[in-house]
C-alpha positions as protocol buffer text, in pm:
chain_id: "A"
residue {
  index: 1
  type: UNK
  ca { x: -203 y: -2915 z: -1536 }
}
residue {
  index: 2
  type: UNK
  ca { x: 117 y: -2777 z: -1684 }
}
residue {
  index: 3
  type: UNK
  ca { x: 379 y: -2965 z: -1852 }
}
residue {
  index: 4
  type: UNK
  ca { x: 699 y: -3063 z: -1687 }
}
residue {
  index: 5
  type: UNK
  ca { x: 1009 y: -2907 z: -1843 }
}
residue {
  index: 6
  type: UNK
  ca { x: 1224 y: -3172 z: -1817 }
}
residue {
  index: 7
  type: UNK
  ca { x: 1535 y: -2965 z: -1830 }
}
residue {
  index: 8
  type: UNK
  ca { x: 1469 y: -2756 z: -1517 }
}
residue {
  index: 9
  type: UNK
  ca { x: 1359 y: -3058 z: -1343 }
}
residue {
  index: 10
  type: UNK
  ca { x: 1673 y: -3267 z: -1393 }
}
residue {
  index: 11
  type: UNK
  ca { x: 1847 y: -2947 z: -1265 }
}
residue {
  index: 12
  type: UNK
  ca { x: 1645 y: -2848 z: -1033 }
}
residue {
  index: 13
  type: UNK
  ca { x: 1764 y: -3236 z: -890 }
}
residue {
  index: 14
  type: UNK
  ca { x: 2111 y: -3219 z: -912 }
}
residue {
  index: 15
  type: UNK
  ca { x: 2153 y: -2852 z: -771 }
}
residue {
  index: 16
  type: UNK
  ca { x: 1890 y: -2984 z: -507 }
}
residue {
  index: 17
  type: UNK
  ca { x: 2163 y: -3315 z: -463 }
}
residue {
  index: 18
  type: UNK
  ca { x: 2467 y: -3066 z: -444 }
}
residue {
  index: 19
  type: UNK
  ca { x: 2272 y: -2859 z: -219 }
}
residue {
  index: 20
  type: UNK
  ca { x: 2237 y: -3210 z: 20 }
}
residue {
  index: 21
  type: UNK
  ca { x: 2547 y: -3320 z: 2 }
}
residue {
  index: 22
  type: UNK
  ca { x: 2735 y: -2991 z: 145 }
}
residue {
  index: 23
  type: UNK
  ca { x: 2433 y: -2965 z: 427 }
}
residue {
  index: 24
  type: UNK
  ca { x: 2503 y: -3347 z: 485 }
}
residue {
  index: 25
  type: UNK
  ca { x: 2846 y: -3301 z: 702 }
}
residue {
  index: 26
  type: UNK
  ca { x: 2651 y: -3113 z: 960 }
}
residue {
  index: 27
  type: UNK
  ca { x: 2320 y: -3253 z: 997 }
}
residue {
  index: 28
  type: UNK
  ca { x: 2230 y: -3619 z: 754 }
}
residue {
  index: 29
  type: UNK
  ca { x: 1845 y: -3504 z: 747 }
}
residue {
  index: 30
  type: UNK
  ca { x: 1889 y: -3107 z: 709 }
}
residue {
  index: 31
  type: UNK
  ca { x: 2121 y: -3237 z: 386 }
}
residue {
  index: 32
  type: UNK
  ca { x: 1803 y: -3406 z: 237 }
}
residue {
  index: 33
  type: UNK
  ca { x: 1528 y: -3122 z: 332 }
}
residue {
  index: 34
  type: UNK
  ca { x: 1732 y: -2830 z: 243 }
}
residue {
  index: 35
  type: UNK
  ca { x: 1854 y: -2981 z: -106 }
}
residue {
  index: 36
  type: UNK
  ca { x: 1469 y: -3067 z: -132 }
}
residue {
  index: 37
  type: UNK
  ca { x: 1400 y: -2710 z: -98 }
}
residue {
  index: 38
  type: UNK
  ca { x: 1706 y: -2612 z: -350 }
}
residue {
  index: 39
  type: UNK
  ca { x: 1509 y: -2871 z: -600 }
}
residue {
  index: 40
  type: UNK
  ca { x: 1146 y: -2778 z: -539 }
}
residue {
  index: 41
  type: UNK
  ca { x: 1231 y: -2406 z: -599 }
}
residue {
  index: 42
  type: UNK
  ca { x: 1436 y: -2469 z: -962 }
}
residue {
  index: 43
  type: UNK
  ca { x: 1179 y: -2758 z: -1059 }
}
residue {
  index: 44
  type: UNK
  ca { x: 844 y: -2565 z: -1026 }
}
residue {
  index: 45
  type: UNK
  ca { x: 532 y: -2624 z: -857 }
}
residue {
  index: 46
  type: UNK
  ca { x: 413 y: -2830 z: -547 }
}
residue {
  index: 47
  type: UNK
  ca { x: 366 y: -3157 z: -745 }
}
residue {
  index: 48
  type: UNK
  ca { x: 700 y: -3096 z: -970 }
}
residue {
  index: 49
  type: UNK
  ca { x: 875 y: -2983 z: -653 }
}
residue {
  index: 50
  type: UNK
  ca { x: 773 y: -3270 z: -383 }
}
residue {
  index: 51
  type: UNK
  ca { x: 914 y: -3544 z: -689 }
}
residue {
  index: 52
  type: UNK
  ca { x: 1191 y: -3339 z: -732 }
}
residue {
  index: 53
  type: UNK
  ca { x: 1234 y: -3362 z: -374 }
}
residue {
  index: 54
  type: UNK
  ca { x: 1234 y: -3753 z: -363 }
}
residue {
  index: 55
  type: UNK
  ca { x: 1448 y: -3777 z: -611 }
}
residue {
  index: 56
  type: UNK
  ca { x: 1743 y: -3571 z: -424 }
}
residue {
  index: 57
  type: UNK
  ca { x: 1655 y: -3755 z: -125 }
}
residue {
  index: 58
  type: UNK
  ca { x: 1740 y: -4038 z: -292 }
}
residue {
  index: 59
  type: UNK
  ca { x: 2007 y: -3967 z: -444 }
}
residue {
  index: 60
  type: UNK
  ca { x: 2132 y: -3809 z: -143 }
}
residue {
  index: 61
  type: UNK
  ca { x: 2071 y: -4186 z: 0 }
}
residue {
  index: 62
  type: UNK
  ca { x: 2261 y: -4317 z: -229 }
}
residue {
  index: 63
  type: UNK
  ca { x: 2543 y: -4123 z: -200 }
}
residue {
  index: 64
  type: UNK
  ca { x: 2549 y: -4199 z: 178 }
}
residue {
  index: 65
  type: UNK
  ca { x: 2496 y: -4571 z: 146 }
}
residue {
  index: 66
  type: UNK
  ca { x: 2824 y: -4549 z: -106 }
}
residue {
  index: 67
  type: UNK
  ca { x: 3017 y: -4348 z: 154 }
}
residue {
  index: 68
  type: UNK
  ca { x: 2930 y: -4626 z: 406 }
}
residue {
  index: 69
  type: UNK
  ca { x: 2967 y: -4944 z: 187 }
}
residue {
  index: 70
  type: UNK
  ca { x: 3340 y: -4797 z: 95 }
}
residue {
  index: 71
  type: UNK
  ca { x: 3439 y: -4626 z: 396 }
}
residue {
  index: 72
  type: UNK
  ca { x: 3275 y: -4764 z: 682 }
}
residue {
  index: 73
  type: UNK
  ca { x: 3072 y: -4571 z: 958 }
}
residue {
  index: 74
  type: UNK
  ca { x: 3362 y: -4384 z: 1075 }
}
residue {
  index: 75
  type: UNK
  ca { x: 3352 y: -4197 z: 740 }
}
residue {
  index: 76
  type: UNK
  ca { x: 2988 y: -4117 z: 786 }
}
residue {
  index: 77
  type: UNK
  ca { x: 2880 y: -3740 z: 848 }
}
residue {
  index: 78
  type: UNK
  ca { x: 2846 y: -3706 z: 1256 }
}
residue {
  index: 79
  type: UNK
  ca { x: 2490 y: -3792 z: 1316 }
}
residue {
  index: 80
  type: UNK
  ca { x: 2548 y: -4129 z: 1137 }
}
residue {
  index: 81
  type: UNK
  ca { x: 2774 y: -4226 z: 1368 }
}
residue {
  index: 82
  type: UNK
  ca { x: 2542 y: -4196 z: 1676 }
}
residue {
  index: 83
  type: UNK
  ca { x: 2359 y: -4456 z: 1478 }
}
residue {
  index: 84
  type: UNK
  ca { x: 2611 y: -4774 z: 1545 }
}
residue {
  index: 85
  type: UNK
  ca { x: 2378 y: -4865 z: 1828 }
}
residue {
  index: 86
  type: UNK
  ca { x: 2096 y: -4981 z: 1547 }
}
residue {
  index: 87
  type: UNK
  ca { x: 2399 y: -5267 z: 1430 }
}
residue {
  index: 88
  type: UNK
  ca { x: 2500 y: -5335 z: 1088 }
}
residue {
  index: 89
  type: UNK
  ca { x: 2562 y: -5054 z: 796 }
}
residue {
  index: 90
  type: UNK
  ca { x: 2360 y: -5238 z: 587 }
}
residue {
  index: 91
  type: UNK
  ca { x: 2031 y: -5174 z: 868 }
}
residue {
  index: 92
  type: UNK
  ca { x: 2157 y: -4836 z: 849 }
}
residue {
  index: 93
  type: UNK
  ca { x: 2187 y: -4802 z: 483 }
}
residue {
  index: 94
  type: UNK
  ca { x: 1815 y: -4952 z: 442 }
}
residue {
  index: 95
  type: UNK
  ca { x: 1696 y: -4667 z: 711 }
}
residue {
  index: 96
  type: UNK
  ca { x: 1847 y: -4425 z: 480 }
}
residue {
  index: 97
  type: UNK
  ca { x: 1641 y: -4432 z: 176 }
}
residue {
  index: 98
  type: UNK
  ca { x: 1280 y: -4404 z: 252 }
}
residue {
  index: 99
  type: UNK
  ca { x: 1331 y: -4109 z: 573 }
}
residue {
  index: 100
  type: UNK
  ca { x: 1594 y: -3895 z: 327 }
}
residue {
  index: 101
  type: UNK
  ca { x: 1312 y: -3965 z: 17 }
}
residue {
  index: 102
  type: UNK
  ca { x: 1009 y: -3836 z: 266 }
}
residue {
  index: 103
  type: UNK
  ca { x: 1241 y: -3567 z: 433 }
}
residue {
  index: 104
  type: UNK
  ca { x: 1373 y: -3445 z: 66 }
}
residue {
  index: 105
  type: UNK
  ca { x: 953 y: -3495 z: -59 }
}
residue {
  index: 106
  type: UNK
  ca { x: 848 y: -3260 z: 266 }
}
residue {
  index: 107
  type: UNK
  ca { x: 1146 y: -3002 z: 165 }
}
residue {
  index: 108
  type: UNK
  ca { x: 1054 y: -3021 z: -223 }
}
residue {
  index: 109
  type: UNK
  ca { x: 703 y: -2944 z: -128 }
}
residue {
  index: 110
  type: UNK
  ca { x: 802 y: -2637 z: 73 }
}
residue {
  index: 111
  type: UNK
  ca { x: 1053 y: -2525 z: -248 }
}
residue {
  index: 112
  type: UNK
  ca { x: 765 y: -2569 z: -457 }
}
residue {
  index: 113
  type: UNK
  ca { x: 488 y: -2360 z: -256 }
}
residue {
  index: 114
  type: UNK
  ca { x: 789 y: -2071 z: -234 }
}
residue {
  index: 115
  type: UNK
  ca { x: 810 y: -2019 z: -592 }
}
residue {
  index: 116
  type: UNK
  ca { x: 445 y: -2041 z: -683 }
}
residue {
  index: 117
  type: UNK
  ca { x: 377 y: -1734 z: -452 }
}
């Protein structure tokens, strides 16, 4: 098993997390798989690249949950907003974090296979 670098894997997160957050205004789950993807390719391997993957797609959460704590749901990217139907922003906000963490794990996973060919 190789050692983590530390330093790429931070980075590998927050290019991942940029990555998300541009990809979030036109699709909330393409955000989370394609910054997975961004991550999983900077932070190594499979393994290195499916954690670096959840922890985009939680950030990414994070960010989103912000955006609708301060904003509201009108401020939410488009696909949010087809959400209202599910009631509160905090139900929606809870929904967020564990599908964007799987969604970012799946894309990290798929970043990490790319660069280990």
């Amino acid at each position: 098993m190789q050692k983590v670098d530390q330093r790429t894997f931070w980075t590998g997160v927050i290019v991942g997390l940029f990555v998300a957050l541009i990809v979030n205004y036109l699709i909330t789950i393409g955000g989370a798989f394609v910054g997975g993807i961004f991550a999983g390719w900077i932070a190594g391997e499979k393994k290195t690249g499916g954690k670096a993957g959840v922890y985009t797609g939680l950030l990414n959460a994070l960010v989103l949950a912000m955006i609708l704590a301060v904003l509201g749901i009108e401020a939410a990217p488009g696909d949010l907003i087809l959400l209202r139907f599910l009631g509160s922003t905090f139900y929606i906000t809870l929904i967020l974090f564990p599908v964007l963490g799987f969604i970012g794990y799946l894309g990290g996973v798929l970043g990490g296979a790319l660069k280990e060919r």
